[in-house]
Short mmCIF file of the C-alpha atoms (twelve columns), coordinates in Angstrom:
data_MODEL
# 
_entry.id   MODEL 
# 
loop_
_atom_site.group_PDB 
_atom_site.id 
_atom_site.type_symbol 
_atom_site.label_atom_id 
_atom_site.label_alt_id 
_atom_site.label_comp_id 
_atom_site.label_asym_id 
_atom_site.label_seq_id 
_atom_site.Cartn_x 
_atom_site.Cartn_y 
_atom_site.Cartn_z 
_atom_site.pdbx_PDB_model_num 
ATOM 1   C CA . UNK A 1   -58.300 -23.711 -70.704  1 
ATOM 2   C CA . UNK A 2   -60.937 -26.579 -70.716  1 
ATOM 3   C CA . UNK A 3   -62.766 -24.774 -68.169  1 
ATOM 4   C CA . UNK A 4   -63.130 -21.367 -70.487  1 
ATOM 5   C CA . UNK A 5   -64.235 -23.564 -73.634  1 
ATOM 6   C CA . UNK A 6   -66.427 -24.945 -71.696  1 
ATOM 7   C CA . UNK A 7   -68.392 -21.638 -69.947  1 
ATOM 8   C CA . UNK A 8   -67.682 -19.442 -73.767  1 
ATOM 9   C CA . UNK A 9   -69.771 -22.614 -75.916  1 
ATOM 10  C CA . UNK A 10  -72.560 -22.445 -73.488  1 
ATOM 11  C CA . UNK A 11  -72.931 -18.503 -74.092  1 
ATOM 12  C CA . UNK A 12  -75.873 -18.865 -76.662  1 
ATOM 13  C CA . UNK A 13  -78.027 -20.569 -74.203  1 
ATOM 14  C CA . UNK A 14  -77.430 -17.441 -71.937  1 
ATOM 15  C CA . UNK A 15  -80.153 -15.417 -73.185  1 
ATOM 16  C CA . UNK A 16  -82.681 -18.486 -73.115  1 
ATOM 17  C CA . UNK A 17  -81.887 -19.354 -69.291  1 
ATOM 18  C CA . UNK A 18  -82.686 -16.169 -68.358  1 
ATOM 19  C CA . UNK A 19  -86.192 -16.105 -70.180  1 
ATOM 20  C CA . UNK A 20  -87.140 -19.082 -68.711  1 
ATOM 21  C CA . UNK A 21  -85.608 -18.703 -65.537  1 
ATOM 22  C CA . UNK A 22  -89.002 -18.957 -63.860  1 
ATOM 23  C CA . UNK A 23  -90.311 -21.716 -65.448  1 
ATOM 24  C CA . UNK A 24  -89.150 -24.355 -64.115  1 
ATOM 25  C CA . UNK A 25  -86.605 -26.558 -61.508  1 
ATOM 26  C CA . UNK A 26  -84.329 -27.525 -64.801  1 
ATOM 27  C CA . UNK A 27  -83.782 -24.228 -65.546  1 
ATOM 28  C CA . UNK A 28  -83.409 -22.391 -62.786  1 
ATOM 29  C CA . UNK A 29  -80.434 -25.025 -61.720  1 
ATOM 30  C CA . UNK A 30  -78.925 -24.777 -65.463  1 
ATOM 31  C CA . UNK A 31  -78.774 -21.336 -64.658  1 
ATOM 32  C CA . UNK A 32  -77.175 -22.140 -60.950  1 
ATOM 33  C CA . UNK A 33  -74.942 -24.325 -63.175  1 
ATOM 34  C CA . UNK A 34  -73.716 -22.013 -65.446  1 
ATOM 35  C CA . UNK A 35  -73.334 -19.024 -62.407  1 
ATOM 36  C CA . UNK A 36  -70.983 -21.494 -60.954  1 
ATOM 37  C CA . UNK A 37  -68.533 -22.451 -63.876  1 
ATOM 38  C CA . UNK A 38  -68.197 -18.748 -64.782  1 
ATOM 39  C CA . UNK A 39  -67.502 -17.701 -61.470  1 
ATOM 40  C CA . UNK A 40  -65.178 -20.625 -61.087  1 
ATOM 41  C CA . UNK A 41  -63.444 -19.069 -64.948  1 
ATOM 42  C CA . UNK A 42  -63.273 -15.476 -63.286  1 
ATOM 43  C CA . UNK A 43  -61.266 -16.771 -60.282  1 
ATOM 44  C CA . UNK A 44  -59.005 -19.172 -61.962  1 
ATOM 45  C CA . UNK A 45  -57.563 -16.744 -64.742  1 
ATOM 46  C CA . UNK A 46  -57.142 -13.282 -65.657  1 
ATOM 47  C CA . UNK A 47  -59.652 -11.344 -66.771  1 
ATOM 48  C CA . UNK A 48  -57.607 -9.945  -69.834  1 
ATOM 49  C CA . UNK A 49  -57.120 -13.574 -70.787  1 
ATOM 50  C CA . UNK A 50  -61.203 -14.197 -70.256  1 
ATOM 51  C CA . UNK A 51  -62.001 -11.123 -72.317  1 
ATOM 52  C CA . UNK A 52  -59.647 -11.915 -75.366  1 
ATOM 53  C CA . UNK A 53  -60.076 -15.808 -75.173  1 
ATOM 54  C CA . UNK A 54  -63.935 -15.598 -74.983  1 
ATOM 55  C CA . UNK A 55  -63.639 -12.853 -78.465  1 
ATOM 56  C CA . UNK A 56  -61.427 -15.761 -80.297  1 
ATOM 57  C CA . UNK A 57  -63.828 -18.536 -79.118  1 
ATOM 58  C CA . UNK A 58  -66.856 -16.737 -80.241  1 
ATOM 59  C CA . UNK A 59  -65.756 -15.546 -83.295  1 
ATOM 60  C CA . UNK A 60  -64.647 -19.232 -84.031  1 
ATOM 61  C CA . UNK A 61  -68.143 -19.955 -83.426  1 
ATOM 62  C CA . UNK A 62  -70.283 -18.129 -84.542  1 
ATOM 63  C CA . UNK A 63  -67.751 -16.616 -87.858  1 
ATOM 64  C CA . UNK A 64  -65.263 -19.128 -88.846  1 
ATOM 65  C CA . UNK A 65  -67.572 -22.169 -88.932  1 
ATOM 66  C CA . UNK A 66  -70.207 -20.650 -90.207  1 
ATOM 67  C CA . UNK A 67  -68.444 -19.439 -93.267  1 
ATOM 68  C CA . UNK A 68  -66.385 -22.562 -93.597  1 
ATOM 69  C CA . UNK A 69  -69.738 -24.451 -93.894  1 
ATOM 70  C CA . UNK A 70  -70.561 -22.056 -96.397  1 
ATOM 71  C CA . UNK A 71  -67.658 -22.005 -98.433  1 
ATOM 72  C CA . UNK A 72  -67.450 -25.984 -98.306  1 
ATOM 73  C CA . UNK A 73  -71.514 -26.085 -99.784  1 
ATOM 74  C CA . UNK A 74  -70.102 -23.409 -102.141 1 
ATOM 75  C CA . UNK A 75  -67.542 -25.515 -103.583 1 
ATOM 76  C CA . UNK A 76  -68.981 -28.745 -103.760 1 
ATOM 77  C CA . UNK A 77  -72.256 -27.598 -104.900 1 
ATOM 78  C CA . UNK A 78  -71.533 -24.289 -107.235 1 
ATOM 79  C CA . UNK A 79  -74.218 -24.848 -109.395 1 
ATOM 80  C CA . UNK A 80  -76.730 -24.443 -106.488 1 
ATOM 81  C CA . UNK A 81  -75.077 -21.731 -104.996 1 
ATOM 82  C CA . UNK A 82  -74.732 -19.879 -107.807 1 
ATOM 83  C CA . UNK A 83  -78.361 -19.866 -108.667 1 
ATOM 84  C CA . UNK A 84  -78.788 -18.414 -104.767 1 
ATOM 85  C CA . UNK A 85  -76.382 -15.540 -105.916 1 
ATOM 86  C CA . UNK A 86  -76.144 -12.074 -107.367 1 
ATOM 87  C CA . UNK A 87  -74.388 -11.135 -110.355 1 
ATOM 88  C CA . UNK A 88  -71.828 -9.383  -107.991 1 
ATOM 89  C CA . UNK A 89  -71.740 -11.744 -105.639 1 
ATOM 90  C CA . UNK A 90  -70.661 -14.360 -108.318 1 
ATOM 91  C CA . UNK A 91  -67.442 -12.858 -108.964 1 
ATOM 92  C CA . UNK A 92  -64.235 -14.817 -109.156 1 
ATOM 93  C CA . UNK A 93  -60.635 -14.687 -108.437 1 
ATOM 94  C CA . UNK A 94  -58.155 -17.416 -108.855 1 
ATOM 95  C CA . UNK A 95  -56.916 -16.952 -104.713 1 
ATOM 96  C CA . UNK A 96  -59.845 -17.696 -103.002 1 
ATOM 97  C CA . UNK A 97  -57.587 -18.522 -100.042 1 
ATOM 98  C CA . UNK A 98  -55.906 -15.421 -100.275 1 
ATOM 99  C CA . UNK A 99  -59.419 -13.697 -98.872  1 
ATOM 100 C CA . UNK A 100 -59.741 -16.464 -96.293  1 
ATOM 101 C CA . UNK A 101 -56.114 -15.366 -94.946  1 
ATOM 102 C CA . UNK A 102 -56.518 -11.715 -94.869  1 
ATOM 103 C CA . UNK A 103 -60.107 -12.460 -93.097  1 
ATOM 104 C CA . UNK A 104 -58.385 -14.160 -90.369  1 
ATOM 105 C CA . UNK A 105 -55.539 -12.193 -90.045  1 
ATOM 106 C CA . UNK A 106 -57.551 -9.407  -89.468  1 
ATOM 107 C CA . UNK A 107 -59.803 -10.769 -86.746  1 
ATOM 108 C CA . UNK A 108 -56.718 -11.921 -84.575  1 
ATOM 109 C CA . UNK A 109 -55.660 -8.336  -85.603  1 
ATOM 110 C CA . UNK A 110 -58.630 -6.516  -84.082  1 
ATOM 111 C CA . UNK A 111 -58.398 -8.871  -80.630  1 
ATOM 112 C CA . UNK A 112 -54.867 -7.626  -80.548  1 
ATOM 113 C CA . UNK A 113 -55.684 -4.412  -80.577  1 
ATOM 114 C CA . UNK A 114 -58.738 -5.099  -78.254  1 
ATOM 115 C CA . UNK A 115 -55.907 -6.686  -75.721  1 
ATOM 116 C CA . UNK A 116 -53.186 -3.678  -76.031  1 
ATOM 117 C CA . UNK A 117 -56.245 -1.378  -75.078  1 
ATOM 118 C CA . UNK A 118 -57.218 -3.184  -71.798  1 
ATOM 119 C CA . UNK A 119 -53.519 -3.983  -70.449  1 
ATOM 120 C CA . UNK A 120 -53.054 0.053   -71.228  1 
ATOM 121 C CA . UNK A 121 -55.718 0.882   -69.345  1 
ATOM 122 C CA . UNK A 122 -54.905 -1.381  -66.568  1 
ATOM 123 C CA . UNK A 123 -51.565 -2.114  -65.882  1 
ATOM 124 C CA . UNK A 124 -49.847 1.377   -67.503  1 
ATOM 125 C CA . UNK A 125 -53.118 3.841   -67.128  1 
ATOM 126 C CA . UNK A 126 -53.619 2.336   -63.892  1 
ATOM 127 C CA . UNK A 127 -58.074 2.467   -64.217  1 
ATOM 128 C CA . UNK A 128 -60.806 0.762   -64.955  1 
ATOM 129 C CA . UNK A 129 -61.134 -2.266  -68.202  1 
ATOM 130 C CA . UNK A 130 -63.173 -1.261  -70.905  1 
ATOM 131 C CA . UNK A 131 -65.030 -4.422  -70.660  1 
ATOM 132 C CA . UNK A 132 -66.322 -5.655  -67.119  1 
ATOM 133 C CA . UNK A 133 -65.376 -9.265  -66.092  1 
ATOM 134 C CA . UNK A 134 -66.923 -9.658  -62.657  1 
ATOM 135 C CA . UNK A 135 -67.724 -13.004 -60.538  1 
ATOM 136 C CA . UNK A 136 -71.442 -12.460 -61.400  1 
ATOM 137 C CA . UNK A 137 -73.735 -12.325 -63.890  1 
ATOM 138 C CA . UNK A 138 -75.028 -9.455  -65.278  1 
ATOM 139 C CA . UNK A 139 -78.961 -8.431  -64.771  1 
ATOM 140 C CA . UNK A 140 -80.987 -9.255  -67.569  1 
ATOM 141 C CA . UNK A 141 -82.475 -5.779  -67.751  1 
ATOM 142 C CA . UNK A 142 -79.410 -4.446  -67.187  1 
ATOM 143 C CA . UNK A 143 -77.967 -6.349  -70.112  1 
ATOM 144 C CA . UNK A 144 -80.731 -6.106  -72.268  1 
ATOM 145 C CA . UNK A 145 -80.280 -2.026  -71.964  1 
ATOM 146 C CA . UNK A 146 -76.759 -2.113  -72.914  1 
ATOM 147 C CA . UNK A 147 -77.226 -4.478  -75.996  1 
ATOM 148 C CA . UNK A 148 -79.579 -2.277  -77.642  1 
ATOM 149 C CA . UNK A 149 -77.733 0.666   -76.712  1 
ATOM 150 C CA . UNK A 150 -74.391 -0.598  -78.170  1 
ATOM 151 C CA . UNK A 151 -76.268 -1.429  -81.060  1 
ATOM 152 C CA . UNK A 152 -77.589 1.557   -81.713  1 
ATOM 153 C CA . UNK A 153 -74.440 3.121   -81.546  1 
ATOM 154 C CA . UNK A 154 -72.271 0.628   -83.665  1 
ATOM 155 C CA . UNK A 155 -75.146 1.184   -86.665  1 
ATOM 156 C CA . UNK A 156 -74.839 5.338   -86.003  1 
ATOM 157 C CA . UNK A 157 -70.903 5.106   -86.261  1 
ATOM 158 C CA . UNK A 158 -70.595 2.441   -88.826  1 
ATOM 159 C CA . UNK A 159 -72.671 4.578   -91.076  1 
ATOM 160 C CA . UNK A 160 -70.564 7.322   -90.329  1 
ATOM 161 C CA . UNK A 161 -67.486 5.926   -90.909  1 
ATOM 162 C CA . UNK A 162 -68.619 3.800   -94.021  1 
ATOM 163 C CA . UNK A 163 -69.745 6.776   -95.890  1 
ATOM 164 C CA . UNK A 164 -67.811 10.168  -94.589  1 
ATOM 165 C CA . UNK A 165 -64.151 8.380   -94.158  1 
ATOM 166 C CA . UNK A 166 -64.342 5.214   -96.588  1 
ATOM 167 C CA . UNK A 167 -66.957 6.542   -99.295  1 
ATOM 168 C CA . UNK A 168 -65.956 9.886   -99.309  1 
ATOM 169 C CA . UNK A 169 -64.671 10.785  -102.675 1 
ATOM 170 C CA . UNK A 170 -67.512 8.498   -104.440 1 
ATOM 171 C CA . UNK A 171 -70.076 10.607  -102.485 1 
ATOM 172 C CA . UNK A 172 -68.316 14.374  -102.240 1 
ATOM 173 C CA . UNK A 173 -66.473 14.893  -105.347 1 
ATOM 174 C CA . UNK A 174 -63.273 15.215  -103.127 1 
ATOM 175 C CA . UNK A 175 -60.057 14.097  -103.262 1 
ATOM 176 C CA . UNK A 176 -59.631 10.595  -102.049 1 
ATOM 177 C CA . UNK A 177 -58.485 9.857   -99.082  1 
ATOM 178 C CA . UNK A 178 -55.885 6.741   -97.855  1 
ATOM 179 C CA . UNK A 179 -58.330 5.252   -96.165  1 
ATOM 180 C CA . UNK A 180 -60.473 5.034   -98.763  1 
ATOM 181 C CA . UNK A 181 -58.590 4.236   -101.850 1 
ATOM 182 C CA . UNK A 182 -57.414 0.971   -99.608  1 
ATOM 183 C CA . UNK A 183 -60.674 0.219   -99.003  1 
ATOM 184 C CA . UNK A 184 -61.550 0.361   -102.734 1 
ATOM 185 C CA . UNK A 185 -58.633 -1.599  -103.423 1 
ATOM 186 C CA . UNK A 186 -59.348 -4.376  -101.119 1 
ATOM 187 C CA . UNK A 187 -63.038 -4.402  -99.848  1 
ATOM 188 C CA . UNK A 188 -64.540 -3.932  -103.499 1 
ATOM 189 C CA . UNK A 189 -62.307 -5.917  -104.809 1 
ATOM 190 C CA . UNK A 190 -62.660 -9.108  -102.493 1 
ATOM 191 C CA . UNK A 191 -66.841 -9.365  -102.211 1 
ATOM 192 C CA . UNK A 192 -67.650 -11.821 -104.127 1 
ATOM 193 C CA . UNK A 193 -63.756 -13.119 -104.642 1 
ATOM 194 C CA . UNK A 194 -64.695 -15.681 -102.278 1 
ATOM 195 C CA . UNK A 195 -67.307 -18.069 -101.503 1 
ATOM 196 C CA . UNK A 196 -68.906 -18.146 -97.598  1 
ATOM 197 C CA . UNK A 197 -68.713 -14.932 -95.915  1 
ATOM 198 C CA . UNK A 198 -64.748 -14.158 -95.571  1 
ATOM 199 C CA . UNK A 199 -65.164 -11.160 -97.404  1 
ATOM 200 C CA . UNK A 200 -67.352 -9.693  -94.581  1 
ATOM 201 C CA . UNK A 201 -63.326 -9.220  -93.028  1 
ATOM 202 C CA . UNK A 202 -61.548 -9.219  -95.959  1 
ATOM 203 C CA . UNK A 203 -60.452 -5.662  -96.129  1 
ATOM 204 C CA . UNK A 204 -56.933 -3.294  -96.100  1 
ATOM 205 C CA . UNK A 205 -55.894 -3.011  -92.311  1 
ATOM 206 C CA . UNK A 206 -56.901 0.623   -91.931  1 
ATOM 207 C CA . UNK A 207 -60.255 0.705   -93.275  1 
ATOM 208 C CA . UNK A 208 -61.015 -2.905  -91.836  1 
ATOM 209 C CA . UNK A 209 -60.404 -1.367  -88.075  1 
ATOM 210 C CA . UNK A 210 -61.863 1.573   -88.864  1 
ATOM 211 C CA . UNK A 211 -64.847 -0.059  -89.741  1 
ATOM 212 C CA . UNK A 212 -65.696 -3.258  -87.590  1 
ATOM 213 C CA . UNK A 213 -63.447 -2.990  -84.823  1 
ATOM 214 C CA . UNK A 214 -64.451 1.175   -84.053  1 
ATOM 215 C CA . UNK A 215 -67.975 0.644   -84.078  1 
ATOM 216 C CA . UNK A 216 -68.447 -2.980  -82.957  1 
ATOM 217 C CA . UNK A 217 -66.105 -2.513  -79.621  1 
ATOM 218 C CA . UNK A 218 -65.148 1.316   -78.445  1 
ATOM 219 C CA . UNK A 219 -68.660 2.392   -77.800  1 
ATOM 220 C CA . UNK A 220 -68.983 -0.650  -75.637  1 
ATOM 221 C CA . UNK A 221 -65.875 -0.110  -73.822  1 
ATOM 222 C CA . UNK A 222 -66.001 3.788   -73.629  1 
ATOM 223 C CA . UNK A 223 -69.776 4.954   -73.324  1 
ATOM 224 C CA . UNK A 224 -71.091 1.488   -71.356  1 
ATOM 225 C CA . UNK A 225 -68.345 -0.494  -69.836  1 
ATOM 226 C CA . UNK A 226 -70.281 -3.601  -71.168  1 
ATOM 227 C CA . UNK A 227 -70.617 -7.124  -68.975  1 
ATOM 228 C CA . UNK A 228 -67.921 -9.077  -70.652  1 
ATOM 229 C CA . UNK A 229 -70.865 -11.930 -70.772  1 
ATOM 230 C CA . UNK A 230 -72.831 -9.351  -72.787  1 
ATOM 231 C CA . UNK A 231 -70.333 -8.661  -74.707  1 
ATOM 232 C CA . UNK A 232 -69.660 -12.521 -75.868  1 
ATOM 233 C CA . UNK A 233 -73.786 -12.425 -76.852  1 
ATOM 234 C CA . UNK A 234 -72.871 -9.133  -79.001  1 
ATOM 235 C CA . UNK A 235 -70.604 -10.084 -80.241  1 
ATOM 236 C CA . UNK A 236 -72.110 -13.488 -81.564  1 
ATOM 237 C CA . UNK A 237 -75.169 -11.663 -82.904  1 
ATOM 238 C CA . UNK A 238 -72.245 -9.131  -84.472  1 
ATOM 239 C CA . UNK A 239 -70.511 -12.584 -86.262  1 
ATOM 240 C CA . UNK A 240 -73.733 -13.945 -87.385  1 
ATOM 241 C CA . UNK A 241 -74.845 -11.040 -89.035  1 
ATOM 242 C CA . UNK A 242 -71.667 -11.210 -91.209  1 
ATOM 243 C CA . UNK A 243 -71.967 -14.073 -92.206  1 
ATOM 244 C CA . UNK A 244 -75.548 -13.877 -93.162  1 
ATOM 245 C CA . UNK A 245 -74.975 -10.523 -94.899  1 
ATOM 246 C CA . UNK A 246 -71.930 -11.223 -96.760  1 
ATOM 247 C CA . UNK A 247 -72.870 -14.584 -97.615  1 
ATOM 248 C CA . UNK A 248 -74.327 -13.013 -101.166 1 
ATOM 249 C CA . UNK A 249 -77.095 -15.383 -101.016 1 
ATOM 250 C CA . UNK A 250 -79.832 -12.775 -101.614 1 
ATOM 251 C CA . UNK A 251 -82.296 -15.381 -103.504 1 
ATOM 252 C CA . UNK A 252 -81.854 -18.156 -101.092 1 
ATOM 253 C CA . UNK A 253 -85.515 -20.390 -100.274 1 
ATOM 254 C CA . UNK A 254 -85.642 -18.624 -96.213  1 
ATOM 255 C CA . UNK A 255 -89.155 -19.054 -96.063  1 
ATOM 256 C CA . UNK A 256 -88.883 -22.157 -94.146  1 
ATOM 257 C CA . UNK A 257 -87.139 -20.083 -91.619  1 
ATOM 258 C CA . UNK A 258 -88.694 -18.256 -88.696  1 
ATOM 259 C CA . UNK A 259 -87.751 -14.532 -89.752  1 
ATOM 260 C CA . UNK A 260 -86.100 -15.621 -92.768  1 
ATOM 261 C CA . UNK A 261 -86.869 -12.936 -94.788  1 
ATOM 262 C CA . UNK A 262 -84.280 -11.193 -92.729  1 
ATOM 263 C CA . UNK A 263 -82.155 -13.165 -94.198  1 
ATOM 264 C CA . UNK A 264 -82.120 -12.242 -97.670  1 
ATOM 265 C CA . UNK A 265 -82.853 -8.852  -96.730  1 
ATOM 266 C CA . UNK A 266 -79.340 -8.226  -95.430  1 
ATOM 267 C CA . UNK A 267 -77.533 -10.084 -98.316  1 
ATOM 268 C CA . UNK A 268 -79.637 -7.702  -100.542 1 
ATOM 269 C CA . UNK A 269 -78.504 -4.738  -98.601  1 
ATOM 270 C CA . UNK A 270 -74.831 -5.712  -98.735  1 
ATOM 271 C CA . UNK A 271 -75.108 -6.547  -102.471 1 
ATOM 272 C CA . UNK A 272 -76.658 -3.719  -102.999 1 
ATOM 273 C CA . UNK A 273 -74.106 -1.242  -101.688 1 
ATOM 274 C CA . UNK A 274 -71.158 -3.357  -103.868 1 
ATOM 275 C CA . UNK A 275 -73.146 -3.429  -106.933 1 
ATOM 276 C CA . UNK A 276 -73.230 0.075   -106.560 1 
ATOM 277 C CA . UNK A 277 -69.621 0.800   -106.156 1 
ATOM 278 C CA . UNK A 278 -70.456 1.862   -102.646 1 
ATOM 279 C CA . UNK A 279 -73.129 5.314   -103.219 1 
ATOM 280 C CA . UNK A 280 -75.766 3.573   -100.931 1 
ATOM 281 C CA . UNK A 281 -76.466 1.126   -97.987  1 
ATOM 282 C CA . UNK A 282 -73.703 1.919   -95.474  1 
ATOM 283 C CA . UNK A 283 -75.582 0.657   -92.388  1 
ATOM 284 C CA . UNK A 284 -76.047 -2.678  -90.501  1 
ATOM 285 C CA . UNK A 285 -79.620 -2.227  -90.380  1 
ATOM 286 C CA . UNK A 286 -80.696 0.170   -92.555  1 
ATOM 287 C CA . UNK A 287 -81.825 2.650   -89.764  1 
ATOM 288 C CA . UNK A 288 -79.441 5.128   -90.642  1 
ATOM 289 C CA . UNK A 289 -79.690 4.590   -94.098  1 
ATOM 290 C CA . UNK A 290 -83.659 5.062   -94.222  1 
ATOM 291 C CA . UNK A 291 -82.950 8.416   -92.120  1 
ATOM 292 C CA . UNK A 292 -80.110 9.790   -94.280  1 
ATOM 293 C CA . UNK A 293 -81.903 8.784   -97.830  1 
ATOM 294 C CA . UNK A 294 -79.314 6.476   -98.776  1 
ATOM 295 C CA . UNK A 295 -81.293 2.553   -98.725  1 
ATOM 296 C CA . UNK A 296 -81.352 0.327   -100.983 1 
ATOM 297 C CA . UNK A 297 -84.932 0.108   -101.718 1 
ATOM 298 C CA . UNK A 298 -85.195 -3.297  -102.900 1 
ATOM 299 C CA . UNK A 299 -81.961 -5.023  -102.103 1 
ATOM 300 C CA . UNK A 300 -79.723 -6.265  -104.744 1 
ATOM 301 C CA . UNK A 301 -79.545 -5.583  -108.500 1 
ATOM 302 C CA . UNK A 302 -83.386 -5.368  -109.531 1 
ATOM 303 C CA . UNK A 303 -83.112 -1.834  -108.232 1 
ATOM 304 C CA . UNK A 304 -79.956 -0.563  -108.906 1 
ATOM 305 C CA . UNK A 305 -80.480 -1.508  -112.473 1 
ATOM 306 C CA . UNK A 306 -83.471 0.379   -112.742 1 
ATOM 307 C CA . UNK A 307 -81.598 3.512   -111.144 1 
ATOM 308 C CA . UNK A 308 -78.328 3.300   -112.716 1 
ATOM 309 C CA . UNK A 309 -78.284 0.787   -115.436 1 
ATOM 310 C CA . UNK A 310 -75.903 -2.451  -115.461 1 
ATOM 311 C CA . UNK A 311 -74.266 -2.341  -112.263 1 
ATOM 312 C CA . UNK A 312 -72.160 -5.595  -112.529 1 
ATOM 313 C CA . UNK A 313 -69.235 -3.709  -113.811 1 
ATOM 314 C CA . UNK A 314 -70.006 -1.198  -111.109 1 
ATOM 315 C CA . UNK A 315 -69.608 2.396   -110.799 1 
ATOM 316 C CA . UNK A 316 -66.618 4.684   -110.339 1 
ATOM 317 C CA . UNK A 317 -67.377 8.355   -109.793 1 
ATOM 318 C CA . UNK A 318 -68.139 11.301  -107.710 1 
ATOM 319 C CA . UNK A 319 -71.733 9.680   -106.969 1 
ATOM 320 C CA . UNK A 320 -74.383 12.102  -108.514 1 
ATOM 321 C CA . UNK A 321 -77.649 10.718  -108.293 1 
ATOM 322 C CA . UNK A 322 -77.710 10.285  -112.251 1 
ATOM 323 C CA . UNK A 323 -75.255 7.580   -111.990 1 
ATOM 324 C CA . UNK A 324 -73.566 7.923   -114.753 1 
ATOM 325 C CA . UNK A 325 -71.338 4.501   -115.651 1 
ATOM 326 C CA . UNK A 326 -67.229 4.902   -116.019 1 
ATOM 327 C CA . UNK A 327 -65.129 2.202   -117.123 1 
ATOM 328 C CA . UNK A 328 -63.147 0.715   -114.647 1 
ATOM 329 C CA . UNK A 329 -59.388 1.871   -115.054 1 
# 
């Protein structure tokens, strides 16, 4: 097991080895290095128990201690914090842990799920795993290609799914579906219940695979058949960007930061959609969003106040673009 730790925390230099690859004697045998230990990982253990140990360790990594560090600043230094926040994103209940537990449960949940779907496929379905785990590495090109491509994909179906299956009375008229009333019930109700990022996973179930585990892992597994060492990087950048968008620091000082206006760009998205009651910003990026005519122009509440009044009661409703405000039952 010391062996897997050891080739999984080394993952984020991955992308930086093979940059540099040419540059020097260092690197080149880092790279040599690192060849080694993960053939060495391959051999020694199944690659069922590589795949679904290297999704735990990552998302311990690059999730959990993020948002732990987050919540811990949070609660030490409110004050602070607060002054970071959004109206929305200052909301309180008295079980903070309670969001923490669901959040957790739910990401063993999804690499359940991820490991019922590979031992179907190969030891009952008799073919190919969804997600490669060969001796080598995979091609940087190669790899590169299938990044953006499952990217593109998780932002296409996560908009789908966000606004047709989990929106879709608040933008239709219709009646609601299970889905979405659960998703109403938990999701709306939990951003903000909790400081770090645990409501980024802190979500009913349903809706919850529906919407992270869908997107973020069948297109990899179905339309690319993914390098399972592409997959870890993924699914780091995946992690990270929940934690930086659920964070609800949309006023944090990121100037400091190379590309840190990213940063409070995709807490203003996320606020934005939750201050809303969920008419607008169902993407990751905003890509789909800025095709369909559904962005949040501005992030956060400076904009959805000017369209739609005070939105930190939020909005309940069959989402006509007057945005008209009903009290919350």
């Amino acid at each position: 097991m010391s062996s897997i730790l050891s080739a999984l925390v080394s993952l984020p230099a991955l992308p930086l080895l093979y940059l540099t690859s040419n540059t020097g004697m260092a690197t080149s045998l880092n790279l040599l290095f690192f060849q080694i230990t993960w053939s060495a990982l391959v051999i020694g253990y199944q690659p069922l128990m590589v795949e679904l140990a290297g999704t735990l360790v990552v998302r311990a990594i690059f999730f959990l201690l993020p948002s732990l560090i987050l919540l811990t600043l949070d609660m030490t230094t409110p004050a602070v914090a607060n002054n970071w926040k959004s109206r929305t994103a200052r909301r309180k209940v008295k079980n903070n842990w309670n969001v923490v537990g669901i959040a957790i449960l739910n990401i063993v949940l999804a690499t359940a799920l991820q490991g019922a779907i590979e031992y179907l496929l190969t030891n009952v379905l008799h073919v190919r795993s969804a997600i490669r785990v060969p001796k080598t590495l995979p091609i940087p090109t190669s790899a590169l290609w299938d990044f953006l491509r499952a990217e593109l994909m998780r932002e296409a179906l996560t908009y789908m799914i966000h606004r047709y299956v989990l929106h879709q009375p608040a933008n239709f008229g219709r009646q609601s579906t299970t889905a979405a009333r659960l998703h109403q019930k938990w999701a709306h109700s939990g951003y903000g219940a909790c400081t770090g990022s645990f409501s980024a996973h802190y979500d009913h179930p349903i809706p919850y695979l529906l919407l992270h585990f869908v997107p973020s892992y069948l297109p990899m597994a179905i339309f690319i058949r993914m390098h399972a060492l592409t997959f870890f990087v993924h699914l780091s950048l995946i992690s990270l960007i929940d934690v930086i968008a659920y964070s609800g620091l949309t006023d944090a000082p990121t100037g400091f930061i190379p590309f840190g206006f990213m940063l409070g760009w995709m807490a203003q998205r996320v606020d934005g959609h939750y201050s809303c009651n969920g008419r607008r910003a169902f993407g990751i990026w905003g890509i789909a969003d800025w095709v369909m005519g559904t962005r949040v122009e501005t992030g956060g509440e400076e904009y959805l106040k000017g369209k739609w009044g005070d939105v930190s009661e939020g909005f309940l409703g069959d989402g006509d673009s007057k945005g008209k405000r009903r009290s919350r039952t």
